[in-house]
Short mmCIF file of C-alpha atoms in Angstrom, two decimals:
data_model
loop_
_atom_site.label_atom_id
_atom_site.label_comp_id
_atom_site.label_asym_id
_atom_site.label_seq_id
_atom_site.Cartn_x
_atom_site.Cartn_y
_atom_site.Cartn_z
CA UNK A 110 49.01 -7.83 -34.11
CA UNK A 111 50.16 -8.42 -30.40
CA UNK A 112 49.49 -5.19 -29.12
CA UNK A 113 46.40 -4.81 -30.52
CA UNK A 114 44.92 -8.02 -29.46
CA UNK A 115 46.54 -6.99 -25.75
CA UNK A 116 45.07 -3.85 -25.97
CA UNK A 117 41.18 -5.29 -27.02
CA UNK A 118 41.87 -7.19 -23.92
CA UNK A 119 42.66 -4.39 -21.81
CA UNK A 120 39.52 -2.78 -23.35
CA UNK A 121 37.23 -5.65 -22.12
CA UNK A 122 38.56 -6.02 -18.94
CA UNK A 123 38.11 -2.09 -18.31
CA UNK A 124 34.40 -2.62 -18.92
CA UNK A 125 34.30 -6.05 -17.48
CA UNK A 126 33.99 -4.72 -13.82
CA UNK A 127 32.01 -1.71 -14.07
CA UNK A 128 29.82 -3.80 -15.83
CA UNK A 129 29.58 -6.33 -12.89
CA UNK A 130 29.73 -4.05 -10.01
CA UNK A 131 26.43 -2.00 -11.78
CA UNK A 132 24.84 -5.97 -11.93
CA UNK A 133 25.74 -6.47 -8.29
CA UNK A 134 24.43 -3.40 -7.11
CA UNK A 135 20.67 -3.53 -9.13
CA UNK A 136 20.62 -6.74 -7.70
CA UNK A 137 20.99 -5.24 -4.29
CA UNK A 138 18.45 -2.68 -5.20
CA UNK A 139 16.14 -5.18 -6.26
CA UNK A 140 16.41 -7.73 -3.14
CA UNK A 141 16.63 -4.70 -1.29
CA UNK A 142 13.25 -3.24 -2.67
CA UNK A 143 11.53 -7.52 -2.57
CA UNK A 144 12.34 -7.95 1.33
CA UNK A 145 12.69 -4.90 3.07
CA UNK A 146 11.77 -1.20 2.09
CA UNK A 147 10.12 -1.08 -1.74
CA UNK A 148 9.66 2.59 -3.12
CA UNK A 149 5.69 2.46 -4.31
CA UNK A 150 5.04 5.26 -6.91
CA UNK A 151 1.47 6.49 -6.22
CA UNK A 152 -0.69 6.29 -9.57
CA UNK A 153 -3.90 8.34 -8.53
CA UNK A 154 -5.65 10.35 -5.73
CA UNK A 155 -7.40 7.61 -3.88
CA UNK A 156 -5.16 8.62 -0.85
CA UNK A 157 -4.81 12.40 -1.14
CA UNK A 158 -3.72 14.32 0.90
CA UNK A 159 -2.17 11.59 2.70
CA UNK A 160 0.02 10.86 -0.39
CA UNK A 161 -0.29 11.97 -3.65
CA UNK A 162 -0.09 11.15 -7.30
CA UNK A 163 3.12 11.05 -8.52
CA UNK A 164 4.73 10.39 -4.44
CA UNK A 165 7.30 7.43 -4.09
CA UNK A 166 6.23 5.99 -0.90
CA UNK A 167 8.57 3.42 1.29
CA UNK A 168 6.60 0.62 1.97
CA UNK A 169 8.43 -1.20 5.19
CA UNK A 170 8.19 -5.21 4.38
CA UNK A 171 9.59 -6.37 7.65
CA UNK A 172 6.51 -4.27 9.62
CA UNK A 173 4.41 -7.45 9.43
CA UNK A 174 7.12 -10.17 9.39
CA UNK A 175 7.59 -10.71 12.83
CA UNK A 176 4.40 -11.67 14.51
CA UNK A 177 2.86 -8.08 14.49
CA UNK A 178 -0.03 -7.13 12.66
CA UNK A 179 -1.86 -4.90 10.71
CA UNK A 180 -3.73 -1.99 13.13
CA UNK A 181 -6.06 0.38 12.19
CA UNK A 182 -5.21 3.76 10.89
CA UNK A 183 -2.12 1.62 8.99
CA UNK A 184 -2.01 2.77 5.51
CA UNK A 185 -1.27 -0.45 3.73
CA UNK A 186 0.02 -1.92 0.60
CA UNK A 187 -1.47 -5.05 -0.82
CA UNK A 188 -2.00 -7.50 -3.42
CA UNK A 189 -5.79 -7.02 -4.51
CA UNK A 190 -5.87 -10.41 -6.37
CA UNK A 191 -8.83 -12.17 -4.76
CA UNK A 192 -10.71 -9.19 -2.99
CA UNK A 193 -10.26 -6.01 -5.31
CA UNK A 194 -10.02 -7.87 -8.51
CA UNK A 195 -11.26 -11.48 -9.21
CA UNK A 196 -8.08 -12.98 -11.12
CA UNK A 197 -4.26 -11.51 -12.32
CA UNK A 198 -4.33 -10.03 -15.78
CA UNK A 199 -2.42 -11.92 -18.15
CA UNK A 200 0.18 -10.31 -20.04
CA UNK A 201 4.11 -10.41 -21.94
CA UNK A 202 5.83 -12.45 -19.20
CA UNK A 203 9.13 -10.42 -20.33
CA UNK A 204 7.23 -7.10 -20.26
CA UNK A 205 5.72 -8.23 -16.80
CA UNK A 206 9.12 -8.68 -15.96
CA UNK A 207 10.49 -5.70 -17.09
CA UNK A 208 7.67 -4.03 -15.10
CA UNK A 209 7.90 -5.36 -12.18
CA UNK A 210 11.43 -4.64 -11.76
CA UNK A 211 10.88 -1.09 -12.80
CA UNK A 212 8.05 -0.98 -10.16
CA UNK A 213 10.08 -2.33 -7.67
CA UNK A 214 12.52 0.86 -7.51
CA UNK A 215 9.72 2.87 -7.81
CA UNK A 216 10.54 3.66 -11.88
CA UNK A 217 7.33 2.54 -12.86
CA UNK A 218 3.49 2.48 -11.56
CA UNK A 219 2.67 -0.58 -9.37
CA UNK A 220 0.91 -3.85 -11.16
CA UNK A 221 -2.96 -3.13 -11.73
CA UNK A 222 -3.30 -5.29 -8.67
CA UNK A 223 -1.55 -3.77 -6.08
CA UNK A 224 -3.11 -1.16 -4.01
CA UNK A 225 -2.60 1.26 -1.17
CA UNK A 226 -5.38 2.44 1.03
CA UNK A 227 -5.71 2.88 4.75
CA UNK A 228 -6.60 -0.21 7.68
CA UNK A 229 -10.51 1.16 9.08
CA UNK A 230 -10.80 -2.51 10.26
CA UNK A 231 -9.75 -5.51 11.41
CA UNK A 232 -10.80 -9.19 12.40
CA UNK A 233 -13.94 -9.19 14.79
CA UNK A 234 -14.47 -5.02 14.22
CA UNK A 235 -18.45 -4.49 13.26
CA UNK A 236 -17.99 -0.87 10.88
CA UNK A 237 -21.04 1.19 10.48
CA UNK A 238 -21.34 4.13 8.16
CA UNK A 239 -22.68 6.44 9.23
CA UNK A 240 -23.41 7.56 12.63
CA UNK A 241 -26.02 11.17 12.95
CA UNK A 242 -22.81 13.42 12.19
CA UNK A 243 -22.14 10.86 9.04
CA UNK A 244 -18.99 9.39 10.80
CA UNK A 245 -17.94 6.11 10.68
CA UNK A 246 -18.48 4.00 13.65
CA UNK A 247 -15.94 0.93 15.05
CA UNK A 248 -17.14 -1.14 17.41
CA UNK A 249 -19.83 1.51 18.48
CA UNK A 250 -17.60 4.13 18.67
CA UNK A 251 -17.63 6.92 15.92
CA UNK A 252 -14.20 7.95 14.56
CA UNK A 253 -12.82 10.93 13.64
CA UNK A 254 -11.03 10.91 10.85
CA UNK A 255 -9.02 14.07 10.09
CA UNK A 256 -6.72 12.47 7.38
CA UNK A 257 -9.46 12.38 5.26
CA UNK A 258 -9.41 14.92 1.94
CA UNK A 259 -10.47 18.71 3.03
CA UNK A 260 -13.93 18.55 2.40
CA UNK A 261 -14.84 14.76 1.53
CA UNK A 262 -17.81 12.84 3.73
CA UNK A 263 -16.08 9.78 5.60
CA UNK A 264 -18.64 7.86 3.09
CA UNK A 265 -21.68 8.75 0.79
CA UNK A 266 -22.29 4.70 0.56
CA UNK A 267 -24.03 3.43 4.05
CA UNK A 268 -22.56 0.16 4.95
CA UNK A 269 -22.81 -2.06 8.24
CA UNK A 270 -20.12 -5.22 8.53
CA UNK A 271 -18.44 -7.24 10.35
CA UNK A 272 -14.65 -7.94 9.77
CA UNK A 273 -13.88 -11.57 9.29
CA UNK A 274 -11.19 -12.98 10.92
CA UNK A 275 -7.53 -12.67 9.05
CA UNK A 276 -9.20 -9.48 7.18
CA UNK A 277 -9.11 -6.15 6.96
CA UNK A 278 -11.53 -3.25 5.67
CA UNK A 279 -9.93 -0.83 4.01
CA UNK A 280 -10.42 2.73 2.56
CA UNK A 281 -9.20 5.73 0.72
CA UNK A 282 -8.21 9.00 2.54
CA UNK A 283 -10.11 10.65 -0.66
CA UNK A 284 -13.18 8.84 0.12
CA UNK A 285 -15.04 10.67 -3.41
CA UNK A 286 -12.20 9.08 -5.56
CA UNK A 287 -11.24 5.81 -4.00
CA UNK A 288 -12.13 2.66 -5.28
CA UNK A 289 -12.21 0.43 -1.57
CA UNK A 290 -13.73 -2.24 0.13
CA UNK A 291 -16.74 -0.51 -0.29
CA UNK A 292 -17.25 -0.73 -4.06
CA UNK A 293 -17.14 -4.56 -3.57
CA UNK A 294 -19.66 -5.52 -0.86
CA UNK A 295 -21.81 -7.75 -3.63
CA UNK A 296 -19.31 -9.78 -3.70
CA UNK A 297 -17.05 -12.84 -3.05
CA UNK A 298 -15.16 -11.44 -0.34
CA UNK A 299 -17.02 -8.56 0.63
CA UNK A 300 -14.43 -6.53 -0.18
CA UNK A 301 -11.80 -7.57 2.76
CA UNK A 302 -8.73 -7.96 2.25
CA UNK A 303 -6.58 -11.11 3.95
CA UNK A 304 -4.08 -10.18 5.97
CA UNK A 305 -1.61 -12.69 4.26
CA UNK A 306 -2.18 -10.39 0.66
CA UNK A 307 -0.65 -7.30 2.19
CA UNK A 308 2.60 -6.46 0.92
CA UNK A 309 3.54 -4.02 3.73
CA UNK A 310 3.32 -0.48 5.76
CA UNK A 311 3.51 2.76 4.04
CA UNK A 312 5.46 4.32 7.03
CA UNK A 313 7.31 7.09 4.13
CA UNK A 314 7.03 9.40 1.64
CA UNK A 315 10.62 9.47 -0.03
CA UNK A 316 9.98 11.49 -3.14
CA UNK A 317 9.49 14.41 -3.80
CA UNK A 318 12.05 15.50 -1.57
CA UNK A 319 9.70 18.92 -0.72
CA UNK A 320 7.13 15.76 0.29
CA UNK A 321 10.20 14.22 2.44
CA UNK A 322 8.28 12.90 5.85
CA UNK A 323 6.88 9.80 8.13
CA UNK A 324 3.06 8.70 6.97
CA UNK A 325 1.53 10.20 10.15
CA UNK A 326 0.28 7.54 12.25
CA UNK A 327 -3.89 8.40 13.26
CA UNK A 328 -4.48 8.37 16.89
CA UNK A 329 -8.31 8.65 15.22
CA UNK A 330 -8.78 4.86 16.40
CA UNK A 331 -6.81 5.34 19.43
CA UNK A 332 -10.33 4.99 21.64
CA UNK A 333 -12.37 2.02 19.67
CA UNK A 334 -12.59 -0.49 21.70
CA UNK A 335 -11.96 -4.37 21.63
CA UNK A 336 -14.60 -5.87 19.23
CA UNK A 337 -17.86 -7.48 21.12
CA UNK A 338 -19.04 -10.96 20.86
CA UNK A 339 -20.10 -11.39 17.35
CA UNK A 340 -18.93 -8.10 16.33
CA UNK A 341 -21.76 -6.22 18.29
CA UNK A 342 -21.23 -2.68 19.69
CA UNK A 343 -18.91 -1.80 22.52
#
């Protein structure tokens, strides 16, 4: 009788703190992955060869929090509710739940409306495709873009904008199979993307470990110049 009831509680209390130290530290993860570096599992080739499907990018929260900005060349994660899609699915909230926390340690593919693509411009920049050589132009001055995928055309769709303020324009590195700011131009929004919706920097590729390496930053923009009055050239 005595023993057995001291040795049930011997029992629990051997689990008891396993059990709470495993709690404390997927809460960690968690908070971790919310405010400061979230592991973003890449579900198709929009960005090859930059990243590709099936990488666990480290998106860097605090890269924005602090007064800076996004630039461009910045491959970016954001929340495409309002630009890339009109409204948030609806769905189980305790599946959502479940998702989202798998998502955030980079278990799981990323909510349908979060997306990564790469900063081509920001408030003020007028972006023209394409130039005589079919490159795009920024601010009048054509860019080279060698992270684009081996063989791809910086853009088959012409286009001619100007960046609203708090915006960015955003694209695919695999222009032929990227779904961007270009495949919304009809509509509210124009496809750009408010600064305030983006989630953070991709500044890693953390998985694979044969992948293991810093998300090159372009010097492709390095020589566009300040945007014009208006967003005209030069």
């Amino acid at each position: 009788g005595e023993e057995g009831s001291r040795s049930v509680r011997v029992s629990a209390a051997a689990w008891r703190r396993p059990a709470l130290l495993g709690g404390a530290c997927a809460a960690f993860l968690l908070l971790f992955s919310t405010f400061v570096l979230q592991p973003f599992l890449i579900p198709s080739g929009s960005m090859q060869p930059t990243a590709d499907i099936g990488d666990r990018v480290l998106v860097n929260k605090l890269a924005y929090r602090f007064g800076s900005v996004p630039q461009r060349g910045d491959v970016v994660v954001f929340d495409g509710t309002g630009s890339f899609v009109r409204e948030e699915p609806e769905g189980n909230p305790v599946a959502g739940l479940l998702r989202w926390a798998a998502a955030a340690v980079g278990l799981a593919e990323p909510a349908e409306t979060d997306y990564i693509k790469r900063v081509v411009g920001v408030g003020g920049d007028r972006v023209v495709c394409c130039d005589k050589r079919g490159r795009v132009e920024v601010n009048g001055r054509p860019v080279d873009e060698d992270y684009l995928y081996p063989g791809d055309a910086p853009s088959k769709v012409p286009f001619d904008i100007v960046v609203p303020q708090g915006t960015l324009w955003v694209m695919g590195d695999h222009r032929s199979h990227s779904r961007d700011s270009r495949d919304h131009l009809g509509e509210p929004g124009g496809g750009m993307v408010p600064v305030d919706k983006v989630v953070g920097r991709a500044d890693w590729i953390g998985w694979p470990v044969s992948r293991w390496s810093a998300v090159d930053e372009s010097g492709a923009f390095a020589r566009v110049p300040a945007p014009g009055p208006a967003g005209s050239h030069g």
